[in-house]
CSV table of C-alpha atoms in Angstrom, one decimal:
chain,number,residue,atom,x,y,z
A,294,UNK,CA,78.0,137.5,127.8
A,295,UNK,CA,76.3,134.7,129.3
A,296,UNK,CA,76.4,133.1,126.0
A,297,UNK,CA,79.7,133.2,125.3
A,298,UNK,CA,81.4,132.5,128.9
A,299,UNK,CA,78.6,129.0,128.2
A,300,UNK,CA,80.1,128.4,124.7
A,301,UNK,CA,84.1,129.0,126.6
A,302,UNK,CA,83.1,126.5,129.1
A,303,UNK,CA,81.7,124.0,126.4
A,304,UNK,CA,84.9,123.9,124.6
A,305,UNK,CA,87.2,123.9,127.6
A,306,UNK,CA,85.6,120.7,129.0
A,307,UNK,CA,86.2,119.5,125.5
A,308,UNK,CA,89.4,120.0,125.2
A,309,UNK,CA,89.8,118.4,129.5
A,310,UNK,CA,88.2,115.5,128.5
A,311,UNK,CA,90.6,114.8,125.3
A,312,UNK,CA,93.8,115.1,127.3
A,313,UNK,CA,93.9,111.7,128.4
A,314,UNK,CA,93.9,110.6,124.5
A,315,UNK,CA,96.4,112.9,123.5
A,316,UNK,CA,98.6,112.3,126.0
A,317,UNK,CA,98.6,108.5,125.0
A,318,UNK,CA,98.5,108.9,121.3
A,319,UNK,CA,101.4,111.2,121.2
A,320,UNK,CA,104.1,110.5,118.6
A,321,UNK,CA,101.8,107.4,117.3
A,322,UNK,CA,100.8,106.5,114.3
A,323,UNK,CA,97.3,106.2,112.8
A,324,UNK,CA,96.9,104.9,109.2
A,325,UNK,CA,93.0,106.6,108.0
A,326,UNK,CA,91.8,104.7,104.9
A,327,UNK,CA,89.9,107.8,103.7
A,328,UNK,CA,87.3,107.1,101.1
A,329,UNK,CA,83.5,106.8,100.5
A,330,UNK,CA,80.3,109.5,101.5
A,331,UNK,CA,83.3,111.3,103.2
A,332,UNK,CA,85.3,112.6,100.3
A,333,UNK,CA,81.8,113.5,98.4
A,334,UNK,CA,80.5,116.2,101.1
A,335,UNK,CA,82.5,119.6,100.6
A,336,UNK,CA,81.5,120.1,104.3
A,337,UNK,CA,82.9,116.4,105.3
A,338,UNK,CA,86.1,116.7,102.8
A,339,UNK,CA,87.1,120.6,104.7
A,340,UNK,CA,86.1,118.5,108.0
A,341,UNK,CA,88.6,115.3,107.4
A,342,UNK,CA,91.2,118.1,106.2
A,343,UNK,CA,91.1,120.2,109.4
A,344,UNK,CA,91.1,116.4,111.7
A,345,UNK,CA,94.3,115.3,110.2
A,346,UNK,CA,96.1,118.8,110.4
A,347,UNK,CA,94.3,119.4,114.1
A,348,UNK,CA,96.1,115.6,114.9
A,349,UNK,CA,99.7,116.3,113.4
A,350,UNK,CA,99.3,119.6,115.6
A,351,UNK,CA,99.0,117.5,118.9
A,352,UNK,CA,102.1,115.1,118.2
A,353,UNK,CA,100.4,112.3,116.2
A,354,UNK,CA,101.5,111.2,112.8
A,355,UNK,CA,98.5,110.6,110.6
A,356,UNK,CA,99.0,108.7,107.3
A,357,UNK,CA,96.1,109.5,104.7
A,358,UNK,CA,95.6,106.3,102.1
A,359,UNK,CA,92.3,107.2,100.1
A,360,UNK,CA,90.4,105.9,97.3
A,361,UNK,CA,88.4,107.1,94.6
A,362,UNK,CA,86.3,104.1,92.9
A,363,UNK,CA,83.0,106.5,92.1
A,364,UNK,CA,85.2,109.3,90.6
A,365,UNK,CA,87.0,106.6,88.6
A,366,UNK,CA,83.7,105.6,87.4
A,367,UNK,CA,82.5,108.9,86.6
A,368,UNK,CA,85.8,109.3,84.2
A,369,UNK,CA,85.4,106.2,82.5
A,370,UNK,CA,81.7,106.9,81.6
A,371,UNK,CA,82.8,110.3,80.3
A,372,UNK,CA,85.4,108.7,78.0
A,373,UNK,CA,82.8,105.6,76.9
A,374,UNK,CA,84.7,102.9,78.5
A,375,UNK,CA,82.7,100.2,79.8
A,376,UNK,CA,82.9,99.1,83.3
A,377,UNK,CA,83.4,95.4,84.3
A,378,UNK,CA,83.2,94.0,87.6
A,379,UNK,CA,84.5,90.2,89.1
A,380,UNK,CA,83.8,89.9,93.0
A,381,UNK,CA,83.2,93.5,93.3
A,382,UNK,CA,86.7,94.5,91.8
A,383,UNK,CA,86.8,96.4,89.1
A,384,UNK,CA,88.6,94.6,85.4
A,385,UNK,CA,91.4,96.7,84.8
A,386,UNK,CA,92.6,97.1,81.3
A,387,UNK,CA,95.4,99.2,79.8
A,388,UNK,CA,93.0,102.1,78.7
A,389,UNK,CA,90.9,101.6,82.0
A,390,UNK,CA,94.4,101.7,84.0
A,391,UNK,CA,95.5,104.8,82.9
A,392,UNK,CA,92.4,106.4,83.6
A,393,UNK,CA,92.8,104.8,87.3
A,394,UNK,CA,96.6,106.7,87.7
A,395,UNK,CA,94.8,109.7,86.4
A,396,UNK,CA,91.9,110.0,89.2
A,397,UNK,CA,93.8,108.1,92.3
A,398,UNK,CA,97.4,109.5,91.8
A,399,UNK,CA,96.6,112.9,90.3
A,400,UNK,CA,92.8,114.4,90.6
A,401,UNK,CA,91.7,112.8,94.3
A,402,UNK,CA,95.4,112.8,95.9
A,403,UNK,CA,96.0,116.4,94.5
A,404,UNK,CA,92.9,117.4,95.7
A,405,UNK,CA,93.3,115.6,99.4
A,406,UNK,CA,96.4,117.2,99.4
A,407,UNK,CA,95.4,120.8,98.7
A,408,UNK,CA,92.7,120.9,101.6
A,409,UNK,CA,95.0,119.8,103.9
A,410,UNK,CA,97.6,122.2,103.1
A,411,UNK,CA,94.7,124.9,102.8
A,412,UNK,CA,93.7,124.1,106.4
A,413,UNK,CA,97.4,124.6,107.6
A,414,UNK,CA,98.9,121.3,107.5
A,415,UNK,CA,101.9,120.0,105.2
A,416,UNK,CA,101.0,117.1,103.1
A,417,UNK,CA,102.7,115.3,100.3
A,418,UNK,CA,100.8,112.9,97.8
A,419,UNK,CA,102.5,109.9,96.7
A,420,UNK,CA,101.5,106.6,94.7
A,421,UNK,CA,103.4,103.3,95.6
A,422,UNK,CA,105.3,104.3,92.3
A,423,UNK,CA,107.1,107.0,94.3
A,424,UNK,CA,110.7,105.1,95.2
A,425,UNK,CA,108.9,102.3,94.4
A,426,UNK,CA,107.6,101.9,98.0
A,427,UNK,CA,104.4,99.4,97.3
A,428,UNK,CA,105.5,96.4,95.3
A,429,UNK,CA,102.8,94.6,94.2
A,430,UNK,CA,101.7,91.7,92.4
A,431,UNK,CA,98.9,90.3,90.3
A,432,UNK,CA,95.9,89.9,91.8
A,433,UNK,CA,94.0,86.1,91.0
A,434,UNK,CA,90.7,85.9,91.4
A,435,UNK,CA,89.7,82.1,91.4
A,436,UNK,CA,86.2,81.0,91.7
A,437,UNK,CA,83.9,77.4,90.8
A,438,UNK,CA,83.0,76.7,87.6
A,439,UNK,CA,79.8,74.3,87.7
A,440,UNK,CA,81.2,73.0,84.1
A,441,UNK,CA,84.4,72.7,85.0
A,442,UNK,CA,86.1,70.1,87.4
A,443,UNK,CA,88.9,72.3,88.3
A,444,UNK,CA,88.3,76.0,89.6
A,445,UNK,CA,88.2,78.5,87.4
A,446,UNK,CA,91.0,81.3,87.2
A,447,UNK,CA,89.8,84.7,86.2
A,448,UNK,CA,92.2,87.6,84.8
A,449,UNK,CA,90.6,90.9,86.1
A,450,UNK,CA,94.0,92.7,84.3
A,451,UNK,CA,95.9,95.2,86.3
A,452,UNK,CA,94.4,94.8,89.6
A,453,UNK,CA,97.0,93.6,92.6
A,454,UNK,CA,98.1,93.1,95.6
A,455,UNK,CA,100.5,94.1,98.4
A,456,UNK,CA,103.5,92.3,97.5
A,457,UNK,CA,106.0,94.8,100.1
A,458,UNK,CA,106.2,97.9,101.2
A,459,UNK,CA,109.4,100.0,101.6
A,460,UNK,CA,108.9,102.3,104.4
A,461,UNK,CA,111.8,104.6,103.6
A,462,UNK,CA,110.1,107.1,102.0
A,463,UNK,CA,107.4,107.4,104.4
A,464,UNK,CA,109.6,107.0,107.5
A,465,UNK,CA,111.3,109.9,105.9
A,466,UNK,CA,108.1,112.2,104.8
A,467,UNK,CA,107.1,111.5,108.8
A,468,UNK,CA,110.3,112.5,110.1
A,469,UNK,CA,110.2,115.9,108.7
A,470,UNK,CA,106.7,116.3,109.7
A,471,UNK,CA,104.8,116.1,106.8
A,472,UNK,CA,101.6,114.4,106.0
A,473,UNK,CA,101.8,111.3,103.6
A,474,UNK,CA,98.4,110.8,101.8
A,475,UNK,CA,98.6,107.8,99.6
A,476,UNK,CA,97.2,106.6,96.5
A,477,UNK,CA,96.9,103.0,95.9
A,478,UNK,CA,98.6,101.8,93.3
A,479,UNK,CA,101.3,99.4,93.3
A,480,UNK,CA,104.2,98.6,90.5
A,481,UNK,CA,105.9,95.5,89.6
A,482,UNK,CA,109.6,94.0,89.3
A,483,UNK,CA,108.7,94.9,85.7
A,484,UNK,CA,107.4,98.7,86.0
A,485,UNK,CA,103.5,97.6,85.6
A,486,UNK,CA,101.3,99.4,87.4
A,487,UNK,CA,98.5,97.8,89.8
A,488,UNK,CA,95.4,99.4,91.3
A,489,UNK,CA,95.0,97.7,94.6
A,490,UNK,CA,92.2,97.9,97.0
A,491,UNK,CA,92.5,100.9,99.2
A,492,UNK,CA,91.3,99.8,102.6
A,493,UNK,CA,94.1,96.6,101.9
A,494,UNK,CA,97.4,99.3,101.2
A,495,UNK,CA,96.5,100.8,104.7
A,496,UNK,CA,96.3,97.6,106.4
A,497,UNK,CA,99.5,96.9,105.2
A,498,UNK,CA,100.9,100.3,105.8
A,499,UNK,CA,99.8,100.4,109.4
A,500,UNK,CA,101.3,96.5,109.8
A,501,UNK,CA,105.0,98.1,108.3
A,502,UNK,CA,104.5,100.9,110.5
A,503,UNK,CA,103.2,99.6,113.6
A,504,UNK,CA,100.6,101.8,114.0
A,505,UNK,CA,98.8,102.5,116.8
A,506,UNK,CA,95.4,102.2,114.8
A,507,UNK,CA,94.4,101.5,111.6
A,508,UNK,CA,91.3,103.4,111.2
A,509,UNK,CA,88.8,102.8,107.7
A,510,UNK,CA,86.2,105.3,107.1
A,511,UNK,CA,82.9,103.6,105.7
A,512,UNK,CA,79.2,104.3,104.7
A,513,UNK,CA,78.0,102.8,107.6
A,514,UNK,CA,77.6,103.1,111.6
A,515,UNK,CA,80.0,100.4,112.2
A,516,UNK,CA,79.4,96.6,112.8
A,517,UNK,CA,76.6,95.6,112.7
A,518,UNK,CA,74.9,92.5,114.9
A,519,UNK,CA,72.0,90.8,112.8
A,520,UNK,CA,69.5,92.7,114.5
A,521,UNK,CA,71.4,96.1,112.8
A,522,UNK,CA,72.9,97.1,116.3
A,523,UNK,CA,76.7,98.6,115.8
A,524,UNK,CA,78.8,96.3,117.8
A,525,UNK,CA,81.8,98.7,119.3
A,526,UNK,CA,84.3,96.3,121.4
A,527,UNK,CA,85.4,93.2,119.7
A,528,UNK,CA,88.0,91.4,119.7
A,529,UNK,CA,89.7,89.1,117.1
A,530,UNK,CA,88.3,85.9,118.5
A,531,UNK,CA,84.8,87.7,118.1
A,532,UNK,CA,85.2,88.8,115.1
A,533,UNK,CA,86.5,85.2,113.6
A,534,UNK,CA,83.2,83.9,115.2
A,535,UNK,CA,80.8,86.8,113.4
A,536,UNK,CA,82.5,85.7,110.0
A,537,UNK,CA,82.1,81.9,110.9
A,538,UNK,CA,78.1,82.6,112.4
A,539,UNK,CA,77.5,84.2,108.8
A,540,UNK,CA,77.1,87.7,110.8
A,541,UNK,CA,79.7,89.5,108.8
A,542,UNK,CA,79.5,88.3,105.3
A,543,UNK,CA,79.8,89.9,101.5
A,544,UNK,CA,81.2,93.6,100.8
A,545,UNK,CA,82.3,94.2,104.2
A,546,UNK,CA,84.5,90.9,104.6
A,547,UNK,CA,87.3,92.5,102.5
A,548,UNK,CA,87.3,95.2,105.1
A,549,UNK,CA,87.1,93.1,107.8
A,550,UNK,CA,89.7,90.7,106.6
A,551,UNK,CA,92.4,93.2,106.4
A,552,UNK,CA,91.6,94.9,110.2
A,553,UNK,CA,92.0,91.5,111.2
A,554,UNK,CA,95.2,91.1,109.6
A,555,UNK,CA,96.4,94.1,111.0
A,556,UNK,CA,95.9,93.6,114.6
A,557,UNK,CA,96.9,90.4,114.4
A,558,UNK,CA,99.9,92.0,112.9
A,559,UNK,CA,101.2,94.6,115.6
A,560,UNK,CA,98.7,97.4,115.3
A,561,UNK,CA,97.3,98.3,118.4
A,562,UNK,CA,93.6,98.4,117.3
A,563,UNK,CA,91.5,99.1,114.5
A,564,UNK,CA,88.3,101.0,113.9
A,565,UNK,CA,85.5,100.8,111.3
A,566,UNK,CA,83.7,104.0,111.7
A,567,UNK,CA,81.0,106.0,109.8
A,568,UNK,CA,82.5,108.4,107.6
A,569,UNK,CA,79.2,110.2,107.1
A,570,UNK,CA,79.6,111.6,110.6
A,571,UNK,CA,81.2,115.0,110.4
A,572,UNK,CA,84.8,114.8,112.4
A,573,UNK,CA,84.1,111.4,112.8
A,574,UNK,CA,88.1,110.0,112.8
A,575,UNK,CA,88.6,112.8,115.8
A,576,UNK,CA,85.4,111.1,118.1
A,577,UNK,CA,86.7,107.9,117.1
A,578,UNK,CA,90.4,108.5,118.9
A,579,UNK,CA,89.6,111.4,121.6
A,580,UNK,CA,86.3,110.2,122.9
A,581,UNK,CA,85.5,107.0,125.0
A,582,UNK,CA,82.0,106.5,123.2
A,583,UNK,CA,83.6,106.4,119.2
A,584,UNK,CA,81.4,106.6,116.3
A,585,UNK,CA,81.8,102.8,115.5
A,586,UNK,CA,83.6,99.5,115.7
A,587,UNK,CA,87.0,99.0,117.7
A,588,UNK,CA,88.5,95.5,117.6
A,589,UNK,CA,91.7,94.7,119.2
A,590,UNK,CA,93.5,91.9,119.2
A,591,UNK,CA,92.4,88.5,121.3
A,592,UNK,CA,96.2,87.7,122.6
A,593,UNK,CA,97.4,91.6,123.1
C-alpha cells in the first residue's frame, strides 16, 4: 500500500511540476523533425507515438516531419542499386527517386502514422505532393575544383530545396485536430519530385507556421563544446560564434544552419535533443533541465 500511495505521489508531483509548461504551450505549435536512433527502437518509436498524442491531448498542436535515409538505404541495396553520396546528400536518380517516394511517403509515414493512431491519436501522412503544399526546387551543390578556375557545379539529380510552402492544408489538418506527419519530398512547377533534407522541411514549416519551437531529434546529447560538454542555452549570437570558432563544424552545420534560420525567422526557440532518450521531445518542453540544446534568438 505503501508502495503504491509512493508511486501516486511520484506521478502527481510530475504532473504539478509540468503545469507551468502546459499552461504556456497551450494552442502552440511545435514542429518535431523525427528521424534517426529514434525511429529504429520499437520501445523509442511506441514512446515518440504516445508523446505526440499525450501533447495534442493537452492543447498543443504537434507537426511530425520525419525521415528515413537508413531504410531508404536498406531498399536500395535490396534492389542492387548503388548508393552515391556528394556532401553527405544522397545522388538521386529516377530509379533511386522512386524508391525514395516508396520508403518516405509510403512505408515510414504509413508506419508513423499507424502508431500514432494505435496510441489514440488522429494523424494524417502527407508528402509536399499533397495540394502541392512544398514547392521545391533543384538543389546545386557547387564546390572547388583544384583544375578548374571556376567552381565546379555538381548535379546530385532529384535532390531540392524548399522553394514555398502552402500552409492551407496543414492550417486545415490542424484545425480539425489532426496530426500532420510529413514526408519530405517536394514537387516542381513541372510535377518533378524532390527529396529534400528532412531537418530543412521542418525548419521551414515551423518558419510558415510560427511555431513556438522547432524541435530536431538527433543521435547525440546535444551541442557539444570542444571538450564534449552539451551546451543547453545559447543564443543566436553564440551559436554564429561556435560556427565561426570552428566549434560546430561538418554533419551537424546543416542542422544547425536551419535552427538558426528558424529563430531568426519567428519561431520562438529551437531545440537539438537526443533522440536516443526515451520520451525525450516531452523532457525537452515540460521540464526546466531538457535533454539537450535550446537556442533562442539574440534580438527576441
Amino acid at each position: 500500500m505503501t508502495f503504491e500511495v509512493d508511486k501516486a505521489a511520484d506521478i502527481a508531483r510530475v504532473l504539478t511540476e509540468a503545469l507551468p509548461y502546459l499552461q504556456r504551450f497551450a494552442g502552440k505549435t511545435v514542429v518535431i523533425k523525427y528521424g534517426g536512433n529514434a525511429m529504429e527502437s520499437e520501445e523509442l518509436k511506441n514512446g515518440f507515438a504516445r508523446d505526440v498524442v499525450l501533447m495534442k491531448a493537452v492543447g498543443i498542436n504537434p507537426v511530425v516531419v520525419h525521415g528515413g535515409g537508413p531504410q531508404i538505404g536498406e531498399l536500395l541495396e535490396k534492389l542492387d542499386i548503388e548508393s552515391h553520396f556528394v556532401e553527405g546528400m544522397r545522388v538521386t536518380d529516377s530509379a533511386t527517386m522512386d524508391v525514395v517516394q516508396m520508403v518516405l511517403g509510403g512505408l515510414v509515414n504509413k508506419d508513423i502514422v499507424g502508431l500514432i493512431n494505435s496510441n489514440g491519436g488522429r494523424a494524417i501522412g502527407l508528402t509536399g505532393k499533397d495540394g502541392n503544399f512544398i514547392t521545391a526546387k533543384k538543389l546545386k551543390i557547387t564546390r572547388d575544383a583544384p583544375e578548374a578556375k571556376a567552381r565546379e557545379i555538381i548535379d546530385i539529380g532529384h535532390v531540392g530545396e524548399v522553394d514555398e510552402i502552402d500552409t492551407r492544408v496543414l492550417d486545415m489538418l490542424l484545425q480539425d485536430q489532426f496530426i500532420p506527419v510529413i514526408a519530405p519530398i517536394g514537387v516542381d512547377s513541372q510535377g518533378a519530385s524532390y527529396n529534400i533534407n528532412a531537418d530543412l522541411v521542418a525548419g521551414k514549416v515551423a518558419e510558415v507556421l510560427d511555431a513556438e519551437k522547432l524541435v530536431l531529434l538527433t543521435n547525440i546529447a546535444g551541442l557539444q563544446d570542444k571538450g564534449g560538454e552539451v551546451l543547453t542555452g545559447l543564443t543566436t549570437e553564440d551559436v554564429d560564434g561556435l560556427i565561426a570558432d570552428g566549434t560546430i563544424y561538418g554533419g551537424m552545420l546543416p542542422k544547425i544552419r536551419c535552427a538558426l534560420s528558424a529563430v531568426k525567422n519567428g519561431v520562438t526557440s529551437a531545440h537539438i535533443i537526443d533522440g536516443r532518450v526515451p520520451h525525450a521531445v516531452l523532457l525537452e518542453i515540460f521540464t526546466s533541465e531538457g535533454v539537450g540544446t535550446l537556442i533562442t534568438d539574440t534580438n527576441a
